[in-house]
XYZ file of C-alpha atoms in Angstrom:
363
model
C -89.372 5.104 37.269
C -86.129 3.761 39.232
C -84.157 5.827 41.670
C -81.443 7.018 39.388
C -84.061 7.832 36.809
C -86.122 9.804 39.465
C -82.975 11.737 40.529
C -82.304 12.748 36.935
C -85.814 14.026 36.535
C -85.793 16.059 39.692
C -82.185 17.545 39.021
C -83.695 18.255 35.468
C -86.867 19.920 36.992
C -84.601 22.144 39.374
C -81.725 23.280 36.732
C -83.643 22.912 33.511
C -80.740 20.902 32.293
C -81.202 17.221 31.232
C -77.713 15.669 32.253
C -77.517 11.993 30.330
C -74.265 11.933 28.963
C -72.168 8.714 28.854
C -74.970 6.525 30.518
C -74.788 3.726 27.547
C -78.337 4.419 26.962
C -80.001 2.651 23.928
C -83.307 4.743 24.838
C -84.057 7.973 26.374
C -86.172 7.341 29.352
C -89.461 9.175 28.553
C -89.988 10.739 32.024
C -86.462 12.285 31.729
C -87.128 13.679 28.087
C -90.524 15.107 29.282
C -89.180 17.406 31.647
C -90.978 20.657 30.999
C -89.110 23.725 30.376
C -85.598 22.445 29.745
C -82.686 24.870 28.827
C -79.898 22.283 28.079
C -80.192 18.917 27.006
C -76.861 16.769 27.383
C -77.383 13.153 25.856
C -74.090 12.754 24.009
C -72.006 9.671 24.037
C -74.818 6.814 24.337
C -76.167 4.508 22.028
C -79.336 6.101 21.036
C -80.957 5.338 17.618
C -84.061 7.471 18.330
C -85.587 9.984 20.381
C -88.800 9.483 22.157
C -92.142 11.488 21.267
C -91.445 13.804 24.476
C -88.651 15.265 22.636
C -90.915 17.662 20.911
C -91.208 19.403 24.173
C -87.925 20.908 23.914
C -89.647 23.948 22.732
C -87.605 26.281 25.059
C -83.995 24.657 25.092
C -81.395 26.681 23.944
C -78.824 23.961 23.744
C -78.988 20.260 22.504
C -75.785 18.035 22.537
C -76.880 14.442 21.080
C -73.394 13.760 19.434
C -71.956 10.382 19.474
C -75.257 8.306 19.174
C -76.598 6.645 16.461
C -79.369 8.605 15.806
C -81.424 9.410 12.652
C -83.273 12.670 12.958
C -87.131 12.874 12.368
C -89.926 15.730 12.147
C -89.872 16.236 15.848
C -87.109 18.505 15.598
C -89.710 20.905 14.169
C -90.289 21.934 17.611
C -86.960 22.939 19.126
C -87.694 26.451 17.993
C -85.553 28.638 20.493
C -82.416 26.082 20.045
C -79.205 28.248 19.749
C -76.423 25.598 19.708
C -76.877 22.118 18.313
C -74.212 19.084 18.120
C -75.403 16.014 16.127
C -71.658 15.093 15.286
C -70.819 11.534 15.134
C -74.095 10.165 14.273
C -72.944 8.065 11.328
C -76.633 7.136 10.078
C -77.469 10.840 9.333
C -77.763 10.910 5.647
C -79.578 14.528 5.453
C -80.935 17.057 7.955
C -85.022 17.070 8.110
C -86.404 20.107 6.124
C -87.918 21.078 9.508
C -84.771 22.349 10.620
C -85.534 25.605 8.917
C -87.611 26.292 12.246
C -84.298 26.928 14.058
C -84.339 30.448 13.512
C -82.417 31.164 16.457
C -79.531 29.027 15.831
C -76.048 30.548 16.397
C -73.728 27.195 16.300
C -74.095 24.030 14.391
C -71.770 20.957 14.774
C -72.250 18.321 12.268
C -68.634 16.535 12.240
C -68.128 13.140 11.404
C -71.125 12.161 9.439
C -69.796 10.163 6.448
C -73.413 9.988 4.702
C -74.036 13.632 5.129
C -73.591 15.249 1.244
C -75.342 18.567 1.633
C -76.730 21.165 3.777
C -80.668 21.867 3.466
C -80.708 25.024 1.327
C -84.191 26.167 2.621
C -83.050 25.787 5.893
C -79.787 27.894 5.314
C -81.899 30.785 4.490
C -83.534 30.617 8.102
C -80.024 30.633 9.687
C -78.935 34.393 9.541
C -78.052 34.035 13.157
C -75.463 31.477 12.776
C -71.968 32.177 14.110
C -70.255 28.779 14.210
C -70.645 26.060 11.546
C -68.427 22.917 11.720
C -69.025 20.390 8.819
C -65.577 18.279 9.321
C -65.079 14.925 7.839
C -68.400 14.302 6.213
C -69.223 13.622 2.501
C -70.194 17.204 1.656
C -70.240 17.695 -2.086
C -71.029 21.393 -2.198
C -72.521 24.144 -0.137
C -75.673 25.478 -1.394
C -75.806 29.184 -2.722
C -78.152 29.996 0.229
C -75.168 30.050 2.589
C -75.152 33.491 1.715
C -77.722 34.061 4.575
C -74.820 33.592 7.003
C -74.342 37.263 7.457
C -73.102 36.691 11.148
C -70.844 33.707 10.589
C -67.509 34.170 12.412
C -66.109 30.775 12.118
C -66.390 27.992 9.664
C -64.640 24.347 9.503
C -65.323 22.448 6.546
C -62.156 20.261 6.998
C -61.810 16.538 5.397
C -64.194 17.044 2.719
C -62.411 15.781 -0.539
C -65.408 16.164 -2.638
C -65.805 19.368 -1.908
C -64.134 21.201 -4.788
C -65.451 24.644 -5.083
C -67.127 27.381 -2.868
C -70.067 29.111 -4.034
C -70.337 32.987 -4.973
C -72.515 33.510 -1.776
C -69.390 33.451 0.713
C -69.001 37.254 -0.469
C -71.812 37.700 2.422
C -69.610 36.038 5.127
C -68.454 40.167 5.995
C -67.867 38.939 9.593
C -66.147 35.519 9.511
C -62.526 35.666 11.217
C -61.666 32.083 10.836
C -62.036 29.642 7.936
C -60.953 26.072 8.143
C -60.833 24.240 4.521
C -57.850 21.577 4.944
C -57.819 18.227 3.099
C -60.733 19.045 0.569
C -60.758 18.932 -3.215
C -60.872 22.820 -3.628
C -59.437 23.660 -7.278
C -59.663 27.606 -6.886
C -60.932 30.256 -4.526
C -63.751 32.116 -5.857
C -63.301 36.025 -6.388
C -66.130 36.718 -3.887
C -63.749 36.013 -1.101
C -63.041 39.527 -1.072
C -65.878 40.365 0.678
C -64.340 38.561 3.930
C -63.043 41.606 5.236
C -62.887 40.515 8.830
C -61.265 37.208 8.091
C -58.110 36.619 10.287
C -57.094 33.145 9.804
C -57.597 31.138 6.342
C -56.791 27.353 6.407
C -56.563 25.607 2.932
C -53.971 23.188 3.640
C -54.014 19.881 1.504
C -56.281 20.941 -1.512
C -55.634 21.044 -5.098
C -55.208 24.980 -5.593
C -52.883 25.834 -8.501
C -52.976 29.516 -7.519
C -53.629 31.671 -4.706
C -56.455 34.094 -5.890
C -55.476 37.672 -6.562
C -58.654 38.560 -4.222
C -56.826 37.390 -1.023
C -54.670 40.545 -1.143
C -57.909 42.346 -0.625
C -58.498 40.707 2.935
C -57.310 43.810 4.954
C -57.671 41.847 8.427
C -55.680 38.460 7.479
C -53.177 37.541 9.745
C -52.335 34.105 8.991
C -52.555 32.353 5.730
C -52.076 28.298 5.301
C -51.970 26.948 1.905
C -49.588 23.846 2.524
C -49.520 20.872 0.349
C -51.287 22.451 -2.888
C -50.095 22.892 -6.437
C -49.432 26.492 -6.178
C -46.827 27.741 -8.814
C -46.655 31.227 -7.925
C -47.137 33.753 -5.258
C -49.394 36.504 -6.517
C -48.146 40.262 -6.263
C -51.622 41.385 -4.352
C -50.719 39.349 -1.398
C -48.155 41.936 -0.347
C -50.762 44.428 -0.057
C -52.064 42.843 2.968
C -50.142 44.556 5.658
C -51.591 42.609 8.539
C -50.207 39.286 7.324
C -47.962 37.832 10.029
C -47.880 34.074 9.199
C -47.571 32.539 5.636
C -47.390 28.944 4.886
C -46.362 28.034 1.494
C -44.530 24.786 1.981
C -44.898 21.809 -0.084
C -46.173 23.375 -3.020
C -44.731 23.847 -6.624
C -43.081 27.258 -6.298
C -40.593 27.745 -8.947
C -40.366 31.551 -9.276
C -39.161 33.998 -6.721
C -42.063 35.700 -4.540
C -42.807 38.984 -5.757
C -41.218 42.143 -4.333
C -44.275 43.094 -2.698
C -44.116 40.182 -0.143
C -40.993 41.637 1.111
C -43.031 44.556 1.777
C -45.541 42.513 4.198
C -43.388 43.892 7.105
C -45.438 42.422 9.975
C -44.500 38.842 8.915
C -43.353 36.410 11.723
C -43.343 33.275 9.967
C -42.254 32.587 6.349
C -42.778 28.957 5.335
C -41.483 28.164 1.865
C -40.121 24.538 2.453
C -40.608 21.914 0.127
C -40.890 23.705 -2.756
C -37.949 21.726 -4.635
C -37.815 23.912 -7.811
C -37.501 27.229 -5.818
C -33.683 28.202 -6.402
C -33.940 32.218 -5.282
C -35.733 34.210 -2.976
C -35.520 37.503 -5.268
C -35.348 37.337 -9.019
C -31.809 38.206 -10.053
C -32.164 41.331 -11.377
C -32.972 42.861 -8.068
C -29.600 41.840 -6.771
C -29.041 39.602 -3.659
C -32.169 40.085 -2.213
C -30.618 42.187 1.078
C -32.486 45.479 0.358
C -35.908 43.929 -0.087
C -35.571 41.030 2.648
C -34.393 43.536 4.972
C -37.971 45.077 5.118
C -39.164 42.162 7.254
C -38.021 43.248 10.754
C -40.409 41.238 12.446
C -39.464 37.724 11.147
C -38.825 35.074 13.774
C -39.137 31.737 11.713
C -37.750 31.428 8.233
C -38.220 27.825 6.712
C -36.334 27.146 3.568
C -35.449 23.655 3.972
C -35.835 21.098 1.041
C -35.845 23.777 -1.556
C -33.625 24.271 -4.475
C -32.378 27.346 -2.919
C -28.684 28.170 -4.091
C -28.215 31.616 -2.790
C -29.119 33.727 0.164
C -27.903 37.056 1.583
C -26.604 35.966 4.889
C -25.550 39.411 6.114
C -29.500 40.402 6.256
C -29.874 37.771 9.077
C -28.870 40.457 11.874
C -31.564 42.732 10.815
C -34.235 40.027 11.766
C -33.425 40.616 15.663
C -36.180 38.364 16.900
C -34.991 35.264 14.514
C -35.353 31.965 16.108
C -35.420 29.444 13.169
C -33.327 29.544 10.145
C -33.942 26.334 8.330
C -32.057 25.356 4.991
C -31.430 21.748 5.585
C -31.812 19.643 2.383
C -30.895 22.758 -0.073
C -27.580 22.995 -2.374
C -27.126 26.414 -0.137
C -26.514 24.092 2.975
C -23.711 22.166 1.350
C -22.095 25.126 -0.630
C -22.272 27.319 2.256
C -22.058 25.281 5.429
C -19.794 27.500 7.472
C -22.180 30.594 6.942
C -25.094 28.263 7.384
C -23.812 26.829 10.755
C -22.858 30.465 11.858
C -26.020 31.771 11.140
C -27.857 29.133 12.821
C -25.844 29.271 16.130
C -28.025 30.401 19.042
C -31.101 29.585 17.192
C -33.589 26.879 17.585
C -32.945 23.978 15.210
C -36.646 22.642 15.046
C -39.861 24.234 16.309
C -43.425 22.412 16.318
C -46.291 24.520 16.035
C -49.695 23.585 17.356
C -52.489 24.128 14.677
C -55.903 24.986 15.161
C -58.561 22.794 13.643
């Protein structure tokens, strides 16, 4: 055993943490892997292709980070019975998780990002992961979620971005009653199942760049929803029940196929701070003509700070409603018929406001 390896072993025995991240290792030293009683294993960002037999001794490890290697998992993972957090991201040869991961009954956080060959989660194992709180399976080849995800009753955050072959969610998502954040950007979702109504604690819902043609009415039953992102879909109409979400403060409907004005119920969503309807080229009015110029209804959005209407077909707007929005920072109508026909009013309305604003998005 070399001096450096000896120090790693000594430190690991003392701290119960194996610290071998970013060491350009092609093999994990057996003496290091065999340290007894390890609580944490940090072996990410190496060039490991297999794990030594000694890793079967990681029976008390709570955390294992083995991401950014070239690993293929074997049945030794069955011994990791107390593990709570596992990161296997960017091990590009992983095609599946071995069935033995069903012994990870203490699992709370699982990261499986950038596994281009991974098509599914092991159904049997999912039934064992009732303690799971965070699940990230971004940028894989995920085709579907098994019905057994109904076992994830403690899930608080799930990220399944960049899985273009994921076209639907199973009915089992109704059991995700504690989920607070869902990220489903850049997938192939064609619809949202009615079972989403069970997500009563959902606060942030990201479904940008999918193939949705409608927002499910059941979104209106998400009583904790604060932010809804459905940019870049094929949505033609805003559902009436969406206005029932009294907690909604950010709504991104830009770059869809909206042609009809939003329902009057939306203007009663009095907590809205951001409303983005830009990029809907056929949207010519914000309130149906039979309801007047819209002032009475839009004036209810007293908290509004960002109103994006650029690159729509907008022809009319009740400019006298703008002073109602005392905290307004952005009023964007560039690229609309309104901007040409009412240039003076637009300039007056935008005076003193921010011309552009860039938002940082979670992922």
